[in-house]
């Protein structure tokens, strides 16, 4: 098991710089997500760790070992590929046993090697020793595939193939487990249960795990910490709650959950609150800032909707006036689109039966607590 | 420095070895033939690199470089006529084949002519038979004592219907044995061209012959031109039929080059002829490549078009009769060879005077060695080409090595006789004296047939996704181990199909065998050739039958593998 540390890593393909100055410090046993839109460099980062790409500059450490000059086959990173990349000519057992065969191959004399090559080409050409057999069956049992050991991988369902890929990576007892969009090839339902399975295995084994995803929900629900990437930069690293409540940029606020982002100008200070003015609103925020023009971030669920004639104490909370342009009933919540100045704000309110829903065209007052107005 | 160290893994070593292989056995020979064509005397380029004395003499020779040789070729009536004759031959064959094939292809692609399946099946025969055997079969049929000549005379004709020992004989053999190369592309072209356009033409009141000439044919024209260029190259490079049939006074490039090298050891002359051959063949190959680029007439894909096949009785019967005539001649030629192989004597009669299996007995008692040689040499070439082709396709597909892709397709444009001369010329002295060894023969076969193998392996290589290989490396395998344990087995079907093809073509190969095979390694093709030269026709016939049977069996295996692959 090992930690992973990346220092000042860059990667260019010709004129195109895919990664700018990447720094990561992933602790031993941590479940770490690389999150970002496609083309942000998250997969390239992972491929650099695995050794399929050579960084243009910078250092990568797995445990205490500096690895960027060590070839991919000696890095001991188990990888689960997006397409699973199972060997189609081998059955489940042979797929999982592959790394153990290779390990033995490297430790054998040429004559023994012939036998190992034989069984790698066809299980009829060589017998598996008991220790390999036991180890493979143990891990297959762990992923609940011990009954499918003799099946061809093409005969398995998507979820089963995923577990074969996982077992194949785990059996080599890797220092780090790398997963490239592990859930993207599964249907919605399976994805949910697989999420739990992966998380449980990771916790059981305590294996350092890095996984790449473009799905913020996946990253937020599974990972201990998340690095959000954009255009080859890491824009923020933090725990899921950290990222959600303290996004460092409008990009993250928007990428991690839904946000209302407004442009504002700082007017000054009042009772310890920062006063921000923008088109159609005047807000007080508990965020301190030295900037003049700021982005104002307000999460939809932090806004309350009140009738236009209700009396609200302006010292207690922020009040914005607006007009409902659409209301969508989503079961447990009601989502309003409210026109405020030139902005359309999204507001989510919990719905309890019997409460009335503000109709389209209705004038309303929106309230947001000072702590919930973020200035970036 | 580190980058260098990183890249020095097993695969890089293999890549370097492959480049050395091509460089040493293909590029160097071609280059040295080119040099010799200017210096006019043997030039040992390889020796020049290792031995200072040879280097000095080579430099001396370079000082003598002149265009004299080329000037001489155009003043030497023999060479100029040879070039002219070869071009005329290829041109005539091309024109005739296209004219012969258009009705045949139209009949197969567009009509419900009777015996269509039989006709299509019989079109395979010419592809199985090596041309020197077909040429010899034509002697049995049309020669002075041939049975066709007998019938012709009985019907009141005088002399021979067709003298096989003439330009016309060579043309006839090539037409009847090369037409399938043009037929199938033409059938595809006729199938692809849009029927609704023809219907539109008919709807506008055009007669059907008018529609054919002005609509159908122009639509199929790209297919026609590309097949014509292909036929031209094939006919121009063919060695089998001219060497058997061309009379002394008919100069053809391939024959002339062979005589220069095997009879007179005239290196300069042979080199010039070789260079001319390669240039002409490469030019027409390039034209064809240019023409088919971006077009795919061979494959009909996408939605199957509703084809309305023509049922007009008169038309289909005429087409069918005509097609049967075309395909029957190669069949009769082969039957004649088979008949001769079991004849006691077959003189100036319609049929042999008696039948015997003695010729086969003789073969199995005295010429078993030739059969063994053929199989050994073909196996050697197969193993070597599997190894080379597998790695070539690996580097081309995985590492985008355009250079290797180009190099590996060069053999397509080099006529066999030219390549043979280049090899002899390069390897007949130290430091690498390989002329007259089985090894050089195997290497020659391998390089010559490599494009087939590469095409086959490249197809299966493209079907293997890159991440499967990365997975193996990720699990601890070196790239070389991954190639052996993962990529290799997955490519097996493609390799198997390609190997059978290589095996077959090597057994059929005439030019390289005749030029390069040492007596103790004489393969079947060389034995047949020598038997024909010595007028031992009965043993030649029996050996030919065995060769064709061998090829047929292998072809059956190949199509079996092909079918299994598709399932």
mmCIF file with all atom_site columns, N, CA and C in Angstrom, chain A residues 47 52 69 72-73 77-79 81 83 85-90 98-99 102 105 117 120-121 168 172, chain B residues 2 6 465 467-482 484-487 489-490:
data_model
loop_
_atom_site.group_PDB
_atom_site.id
_atom_site.type_symbol
_atom_site.label_atom_id
_atom_site.label_alt_id
_atom_site.label_comp_id
_atom_site.label_asym_id
_atom_site.label_entity_id
_atom_site.label_seq_id
_atom_site.pdbx_PDB_ins_code
_atom_site.Cartn_x
_atom_site.Cartn_y
_atom_site.Cartn_z
_atom_site.occupancy
_atom_site.B_iso_or_equiv
_atom_site.pdbx_formal_charge
_atom_site.auth_seq_id
_atom_site.auth_comp_id
_atom_site.auth_asym_id
_atom_site.auth_atom_id
_atom_site.pdbx_PDB_model_num
ATOM 1   N N  . UNK A 1 47  ? -3.041  8.303   -16.337 1.00 0.00 ? 47  UNK A N  1
ATOM 2   C CA . UNK A 1 47  ? -2.159  7.518   -17.196 1.00 0.00 ? 47  UNK A CA 1
ATOM 3   C C  . UNK A 1 47  ? -0.683  7.805   -16.893 1.00 0.00 ? 47  UNK A C  1
ATOM 4   N N  . UNK A 1 52  ? 1.593   4.942   -18.482 1.00 0.00 ? 52  UNK A N  1
ATOM 5   C CA . UNK A 1 52  ? 1.306   4.845   -19.916 1.00 0.00 ? 52  UNK A CA 1
ATOM 6   C C  . UNK A 1 52  ? 1.677   6.128   -20.638 1.00 0.00 ? 52  UNK A C  1
ATOM 7   N N  . UNK A 1 69  ? 10.406  7.329   -13.954 1.00 0.00 ? 69  UNK A N  1
ATOM 8   C CA . UNK A 1 69  ? 11.301  6.679   -14.914 1.00 0.00 ? 69  UNK A CA 1
ATOM 9   C C  . UNK A 1 69  ? 11.173  5.162   -14.890 1.00 0.00 ? 69  UNK A C  1
ATOM 10  N N  . UNK A 1 72  ? 5.853   1.076   -16.979 1.00 0.00 ? 72  UNK A N  1
ATOM 11  C CA . UNK A 1 72  ? 4.499   0.814   -16.490 1.00 0.00 ? 72  UNK A CA 1
ATOM 12  C C  . UNK A 1 72  ? 4.371   -0.564  -15.851 1.00 0.00 ? 72  UNK A C  1
ATOM 13  N N  . UNK A 1 73  ? 5.085   -1.542  -16.403 1.00 0.00 ? 73  UNK A N  1
ATOM 14  C CA . UNK A 1 73  ? 4.892   -2.901  -15.903 1.00 0.00 ? 73  UNK A CA 1
ATOM 15  C C  . UNK A 1 73  ? 5.569   -3.142  -14.555 1.00 0.00 ? 73  UNK A C  1
ATOM 16  N N  . UNK A 1 77  ? 0.729   -0.649  -10.049 1.00 0.00 ? 77  UNK A N  1
ATOM 17  C CA . UNK A 1 77  ? -0.533  0.059   -9.921  1.00 0.00 ? 77  UNK A CA 1
ATOM 18  C C  . UNK A 1 77  ? -1.593  -0.827  -10.564 1.00 0.00 ? 77  UNK A C  1
ATOM 19  N N  . UNK A 1 78  ? -2.576  -1.240  -9.790  1.00 0.00 ? 78  UNK A N  1
ATOM 20  C CA . UNK A 1 78  ? -3.663  -1.996  -10.413 1.00 0.00 ? 78  UNK A CA 1
ATOM 21  C C  . UNK A 1 78  ? -4.581  -1.022  -11.107 1.00 0.00 ? 78  UNK A C  1
ATOM 22  N N  . UNK A 1 79  ? -4.973  -1.324  -12.357 1.00 0.00 ? 79  UNK A N  1
ATOM 23  C CA . UNK A 1 79  ? -5.827  -0.370  -13.050 1.00 0.00 ? 79  UNK A CA 1
ATOM 24  C C  . UNK A 1 79  ? -7.081  -1.056  -13.545 1.00 0.00 ? 79  UNK A C  1
ATOM 25  N N  . UNK A 1 81  ? -9.796  -0.482  -16.277 1.00 0.00 ? 81  UNK A N  1
ATOM 26  C CA . UNK A 1 81  ? -9.971  0.351   -17.457 1.00 0.00 ? 81  UNK A CA 1
ATOM 27  C C  . UNK A 1 81  ? -11.441 0.682   -17.686 1.00 0.00 ? 81  UNK A C  1
ATOM 28  N N  . UNK A 1 83  ? -13.095 0.486   -20.387 1.00 0.00 ? 83  UNK A N  1
ATOM 29  C CA . UNK A 1 83  ? -13.746 -0.580  -21.156 1.00 0.00 ? 83  UNK A CA 1
ATOM 30  C C  . UNK A 1 83  ? -13.520 -1.936  -20.498 1.00 0.00 ? 83  UNK A C  1
ATOM 31  N N  . UNK A 1 85  ? -11.159 -3.790  -20.525 1.00 0.00 ? 85  UNK A N  1
ATOM 32  C CA . UNK A 1 85  ? -9.987  -4.379  -21.194 1.00 0.00 ? 85  UNK A CA 1
ATOM 33  C C  . UNK A 1 85  ? -9.712  -5.795  -20.718 1.00 0.00 ? 85  UNK A C  1
ATOM 34  N N  . UNK A 1 86  ? -10.748 -6.595  -20.592 1.00 0.00 ? 86  UNK A N  1
ATOM 35  C CA . UNK A 1 86  ? -10.535 -8.004  -20.245 1.00 0.00 ? 86  UNK A CA 1
ATOM 36  C C  . UNK A 1 86  ? -9.966  -8.722  -21.458 1.00 0.00 ? 86  UNK A C  1
ATOM 37  N N  . UNK A 1 87  ? -9.160  -9.761  -21.207 1.00 0.00 ? 87  UNK A N  1
ATOM 38  C CA . UNK A 1 87  ? -8.560  -10.491 -22.321 1.00 0.00 ? 87  UNK A CA 1
ATOM 39  C C  . UNK A 1 87  ? -9.609  -11.427 -22.911 1.00 0.00 ? 87  UNK A C  1
ATOM 40  N N  . UNK A 1 88  ? -10.041 -11.192 -24.132 1.00 0.00 ? 88  UNK A N  1
ATOM 41  C CA . UNK A 1 88  ? -11.194 -11.935 -24.659 1.00 0.00 ? 88  UNK A CA 1
ATOM 42  C C  . UNK A 1 88  ? -10.929 -13.415 -24.895 1.00 0.00 ? 88  UNK A C  1
ATOM 43  N N  . UNK A 1 89  ? -9.639  -13.796 -25.032 1.00 0.00 ? 89  UNK A N  1
ATOM 44  C CA . UNK A 1 89  ? -9.362  -15.200 -25.314 1.00 0.00 ? 89  UNK A CA 1
ATOM 45  C C  . UNK A 1 89  ? -9.143  -15.999 -24.038 1.00 0.00 ? 89  UNK A C  1
ATOM 46  N N  . UNK A 1 90  ? -9.317  -15.370 -22.882 1.00 0.00 ? 90  UNK A N  1
ATOM 47  C CA . UNK A 1 90  ? -9.097  -16.075 -21.623 1.00 0.00 ? 90  UNK A CA 1
ATOM 48  C C  . UNK A 1 90  ? -10.401 -16.092 -20.835 1.00 0.00 ? 90  UNK A C  1
ATOM 49  N N  . UNK A 1 98  ? -3.600  -13.727 -14.540 1.00 0.00 ? 98  UNK A N  1
ATOM 50  C CA . UNK A 1 98  ? -2.560  -13.233 -15.448 1.00 0.00 ? 98  UNK A CA 1
ATOM 51  C C  . UNK A 1 98  ? -1.374  -12.612 -14.714 1.00 0.00 ? 98  UNK A C  1
ATOM 52  N N  . UNK A 1 99  ? -1.673  -11.694 -13.793 1.00 0.00 ? 99  UNK A N  1
ATOM 53  C CA . UNK A 1 99  ? -0.565  -10.980 -13.138 1.00 0.00 ? 99  UNK A CA 1
ATOM 54  C C  . UNK A 1 99  ? 0.268   -11.934 -12.281 1.00 0.00 ? 99  UNK A C  1
ATOM 55  N N  . UNK A 1 102 ? 2.597   -13.710 -14.554 1.00 0.00 ? 102 UNK A N  1
ATOM 56  C CA . UNK A 1 102 ? 3.699   -12.844 -14.981 1.00 0.00 ? 102 UNK A CA 1
ATOM 57  C C  . UNK A 1 102 ? 4.720   -12.721 -13.856 1.00 0.00 ? 102 UNK A C  1
ATOM 58  N N  . UNK A 1 105 ? 6.658   -15.765 -13.842 1.00 0.00 ? 105 UNK A N  1
ATOM 59  C CA . UNK A 1 105 ? 7.478   -15.805 -15.057 1.00 0.00 ? 105 UNK A CA 1
ATOM 60  C C  . UNK A 1 105 ? 8.784   -15.054 -14.832 1.00 0.00 ? 105 UNK A C  1
ATOM 61  N N  . UNK A 1 117 ? 4.647   -19.801 -20.057 1.00 0.00 ? 117 UNK A N  1
ATOM 62  C CA . UNK A 1 117 ? 4.149   -19.306 -21.353 1.00 0.00 ? 117 UNK A CA 1
ATOM 63  C C  . UNK A 1 117 ? 3.082   -20.252 -21.882 1.00 0.00 ? 117 UNK A C  1
ATOM 64  N N  . UNK A 1 120 ? -0.106  -19.710 -20.198 1.00 0.00 ? 120 UNK A N  1
ATOM 65  C CA . UNK A 1 120 ? -0.647  -18.398 -20.562 1.00 0.00 ? 120 UNK A CA 1
ATOM 66  C C  . UNK A 1 120 ? -1.342  -18.464 -21.915 1.00 0.00 ? 120 UNK A C  1
ATOM 67  N N  . UNK A 1 121 ? -0.820  -19.317 -22.799 1.00 0.00 ? 121 UNK A N  1
ATOM 68  C CA . UNK A 1 121 ? -1.411  -19.407 -24.130 1.00 0.00 ? 121 UNK A CA 1
ATOM 69  C C  . UNK A 1 121 ? -2.638  -20.293 -24.112 1.00 0.00 ? 121 UNK A C  1
ATOM 70  N N  . UNK A 1 168 ? -9.053  -8.670  -11.110 1.00 0.00 ? 168 UNK A N  1
ATOM 71  C CA . UNK A 1 168 ? -7.788  -8.826  -11.809 1.00 0.00 ? 168 UNK A CA 1
ATOM 72  C C  . UNK A 1 168 ? -6.769  -7.792  -11.324 1.00 0.00 ? 168 UNK A C  1
ATOM 73  N N  . UNK A 1 172 ? -3.111  -8.640  -7.716  1.00 0.00 ? 172 UNK A N  1
ATOM 74  C CA . UNK A 1 172 ? -1.665  -8.388  -7.698  1.00 0.00 ? 172 UNK A CA 1
ATOM 75  C C  . UNK A 1 172 ? -1.244  -7.568  -6.481  1.00 0.00 ? 172 UNK A C  1
ATOM 76  N N  . UNK B 2 2   ? 17.982  9.410   -20.497 1.00 0.00 ? 2   UNK B N  1
ATOM 77  C CA . UNK B 2 2   ? 16.972  8.549   -19.897 1.00 0.00 ? 2   UNK B CA 1
ATOM 78  C C  . UNK B 2 2   ? 15.962  8.084   -20.917 1.00 0.00 ? 2   UNK B C  1
ATOM 79  N N  . UNK B 2 6   ? 14.876  4.367   -21.661 1.00 0.00 ? 6   UNK B N  1
ATOM 80  C CA . UNK B 2 6   ? 13.495  3.918   -21.585 1.00 0.00 ? 6   UNK B CA 1
ATOM 81  C C  . UNK B 2 6   ? 13.057  3.195   -22.838 1.00 0.00 ? 6   UNK B C  1
ATOM 82  N N  . UNK B 2 465 ? -8.121  -3.734  -29.337 1.00 0.00 ? 465 UNK B N  1
ATOM 83  C CA . UNK B 2 465 ? -8.034  -2.379  -28.796 1.00 0.00 ? 465 UNK B CA 1
ATOM 84  C C  . UNK B 2 465 ? -6.739  -2.217  -28.007 1.00 0.00 ? 465 UNK B C  1
ATOM 85  N N  . UNK B 2 467 ? -6.181  -0.719  -25.251 1.00 0.00 ? 467 UNK B N  1
ATOM 86  C CA . UNK B 2 467 ? -6.188  -0.811  -23.788 1.00 0.00 ? 467 UNK B CA 1
ATOM 87  C C  . UNK B 2 467 ? -6.042  -2.251  -23.293 1.00 0.00 ? 467 UNK B C  1
ATOM 88  N N  . UNK B 2 468 ? -6.344  -3.224  -24.151 1.00 0.00 ? 468 UNK B N  1
ATOM 89  C CA . UNK B 2 468 ? -6.158  -4.616  -23.739 1.00 0.00 ? 468 UNK B CA 1
ATOM 90  C C  . UNK B 2 468 ? -4.672  -4.896  -23.513 1.00 0.00 ? 468 UNK B C  1
ATOM 91  N N  . UNK B 2 469 ? -3.875  -4.302  -24.389 1.00 0.00 ? 469 UNK B N  1
ATOM 92  C CA . UNK B 2 469 ? -2.440  -4.453  -24.247 1.00 0.00 ? 469 UNK B CA 1
ATOM 93  C C  . UNK B 2 469 ? -1.934  -3.687  -23.029 1.00 0.00 ? 469 UNK B C  1
ATOM 94  N N  . UNK B 2 470 ? -2.476  -2.486  -22.838 1.00 0.00 ? 470 UNK B N  1
ATOM 95  C CA . UNK B 2 470 ? -2.076  -1.692  -21.680 1.00 0.00 ? 470 UNK B CA 1
ATOM 96  C C  . UNK B 2 470 ? -2.426  -2.430  -20.395 1.00 0.00 ? 470 UNK B C  1
ATOM 97  N N  . UNK B 2 471 ? -3.568  -3.124  -20.407 1.00 0.00 ? 471 UNK B N  1
ATOM 98  C CA . UNK B 2 471 ? -3.968  -3.871  -19.219 1.00 0.00 ? 471 UNK B CA 1
ATOM 99  C C  . UNK B 2 471 ? -2.905  -4.906  -18.879 1.00 0.00 ? 471 UNK B C  1
ATOM 100 N N  . UNK B 2 472 ? -2.399  -5.584  -19.904 1.00 0.00 ? 472 UNK B N  1
ATOM 101 C CA . UNK B 2 472 ? -1.375  -6.603  -19.667 1.00 0.00 ? 472 UNK B CA 1
ATOM 102 C C  . UNK B 2 472 ? -0.117  -5.971  -19.078 1.00 0.00 ? 472 UNK B C  1
ATOM 103 N N  . UNK B 2 473 ? 0.280   -4.828  -19.618 1.00 0.00 ? 473 UNK B N  1
ATOM 104 C CA . UNK B 2 473 ? 1.471   -4.136  -19.109 1.00 0.00 ? 473 UNK B CA 1
ATOM 105 C C  . UNK B 2 473 ? 1.219   -3.691  -17.678 1.00 0.00 ? 473 UNK B C  1
ATOM 106 N N  . UNK B 2 474 ? 0.017   -3.185  -17.447 1.00 0.00 ? 474 UNK B N  1
ATOM 107 C CA . UNK B 2 474 ? -0.345  -2.748  -16.100 1.00 0.00 ? 474 UNK B CA 1
ATOM 108 C C  . UNK B 2 474 ? -0.257  -3.900  -15.097 1.00 0.00 ? 474 UNK B C  1
ATOM 109 N N  . UNK B 2 475 ? -0.547  -5.113  -15.570 1.00 0.00 ? 475 UNK B N  1
ATOM 110 C CA . UNK B 2 475 ? -0.517  -6.274  -14.682 1.00 0.00 ? 475 UNK B CA 1
ATOM 111 C C  . UNK B 2 475 ? 0.885   -6.854  -14.555 1.00 0.00 ? 475 UNK B C  1
ATOM 112 N N  . UNK B 2 476 ? 1.874   -6.154  -15.079 1.00 0.00 ? 476 UNK B N  1
ATOM 113 C CA . UNK B 2 476 ? 3.252   -6.542  -14.831 1.00 0.00 ? 476 UNK B CA 1
ATOM 114 C C  . UNK B 2 476 ? 3.997   -7.081  -16.034 1.00 0.00 ? 476 UNK B C  1
ATOM 115 N N  . UNK B 2 477 ? 3.314   -7.270  -17.176 1.00 0.00 ? 477 UNK B N  1
ATOM 116 C CA . UNK B 2 477 ? 3.989   -7.845  -18.333 1.00 0.00 ? 477 UNK B CA 1
ATOM 117 C C  . UNK B 2 477 ? 4.813   -6.780  -19.044 1.00 0.00 ? 477 UNK B C  1
ATOM 118 N N  . UNK B 2 478 ? 6.004   -7.169  -19.525 1.00 0.00 ? 478 UNK B N  1
ATOM 119 C CA . UNK B 2 478 ? 6.752   -6.243  -20.374 1.00 0.00 ? 478 UNK B CA 1
ATOM 120 C C  . UNK B 2 478 ? 6.008   -6.155  -21.699 1.00 0.00 ? 478 UNK B C  1
ATOM 121 N N  . UNK B 2 479 ? 6.233   -5.076  -22.478 1.00 0.00 ? 479 UNK B N  1
ATOM 122 C CA . UNK B 2 479 ? 5.531   -4.982  -23.758 1.00 0.00 ? 479 UNK B CA 1
ATOM 123 C C  . UNK B 2 479 ? 5.733   -6.227  -24.625 1.00 0.00 ? 479 UNK B C  1
ATOM 124 N N  . UNK B 2 480 ? 6.937   -6.802  -24.568 1.00 0.00 ? 480 UNK B N  1
ATOM 125 C CA . UNK B 2 480 ? 7.200   -7.987  -25.380 1.00 0.00 ? 480 UNK B CA 1
ATOM 126 C C  . UNK B 2 480 ? 6.375   -9.178  -24.884 1.00 0.00 ? 480 UNK B C  1
ATOM 127 N N  . UNK B 2 481 ? 6.340   -9.385  -23.567 1.00 0.00 ? 481 UNK B N  1
ATOM 128 C CA . UNK B 2 481 ? 5.530   -10.472 -23.014 1.00 0.00 ? 481 UNK B CA 1
ATOM 129 C C  . UNK B 2 481 ? 4.057   -10.264 -23.354 1.00 0.00 ? 481 UNK B C  1
ATOM 130 N N  . UNK B 2 482 ? 3.604   -9.011  -23.266 1.00 0.00 ? 482 UNK B N  1
ATOM 131 C CA . UNK B 2 482 ? 2.217   -8.713  -23.600 1.00 0.00 ? 482 UNK B CA 1
ATOM 132 C C  . UNK B 2 482 ? 1.943   -9.068  -25.054 1.00 0.00 ? 482 UNK B C  1
ATOM 133 N N  . UNK B 2 484 ? 3.452   -11.331 -26.811 1.00 0.00 ? 484 UNK B N  1
ATOM 134 C CA . UNK B 2 484 ? 3.452   -12.782 -27.001 1.00 0.00 ? 484 UNK B CA 1
ATOM 135 C C  . UNK B 2 484 ? 2.203   -13.430 -26.407 1.00 0.00 ? 484 UNK B C  1
ATOM 136 N N  . UNK B 2 485 ? 1.809   -12.991 -25.206 1.00 0.00 ? 485 UNK B N  1
ATOM 137 C CA . UNK B 2 485 ? 0.733   -13.713 -24.520 1.00 0.00 ? 485 UNK B CA 1
ATOM 138 C C  . UNK B 2 485 ? -0.649  -13.167 -24.823 1.00 0.00 ? 485 UNK B C  1
ATOM 139 N N  . UNK B 2 486 ? -0.765  -11.904 -25.191 1.00 0.00 ? 486 UNK B N  1
ATOM 140 C CA . UNK B 2 486 ? -2.100  -11.331 -25.415 1.00 0.00 ? 486 UNK B CA 1
ATOM 141 C C  . UNK B 2 486 ? -2.333  -11.040 -26.896 1.00 0.00 ? 486 UNK B C  1
ATOM 142 N N  . UNK B 2 487 ? -1.469  -10.199 -27.468 1.00 0.00 ? 487 UNK B N  1
ATOM 143 C CA . UNK B 2 487 ? -1.695  -9.777  -28.854 1.00 0.00 ? 487 UNK B CA 1
ATOM 144 C C  . UNK B 2 487 ? -1.562  -10.951 -29.816 1.00 0.00 ? 487 UNK B C  1
ATOM 145 N N  . UNK B 2 489 ? -1.949  -14.358 -29.474 1.00 0.00 ? 489 UNK B N  1
ATOM 146 C CA . UNK B 2 489 ? -3.099  -15.275 -29.544 1.00 0.00 ? 489 UNK B CA 1
ATOM 147 C C  . UNK B 2 489 ? -4.334  -14.630 -30.152 1.00 0.00 ? 489 UNK B C  1
ATOM 148 N N  . UNK B 2 490 ? -4.534  -13.334 -29.891 1.00 0.00 ? 490 UNK B N  1
ATOM 149 C CA . UNK B 2 490 ? -5.725  -12.685 -30.448 1.00 0.00 ? 490 UNK B CA 1
ATOM 150 C C  . UNK B 2 490 ? -5.612  -12.499 -31.951 1.00 0.00 ? 490 UNK B C  1
#
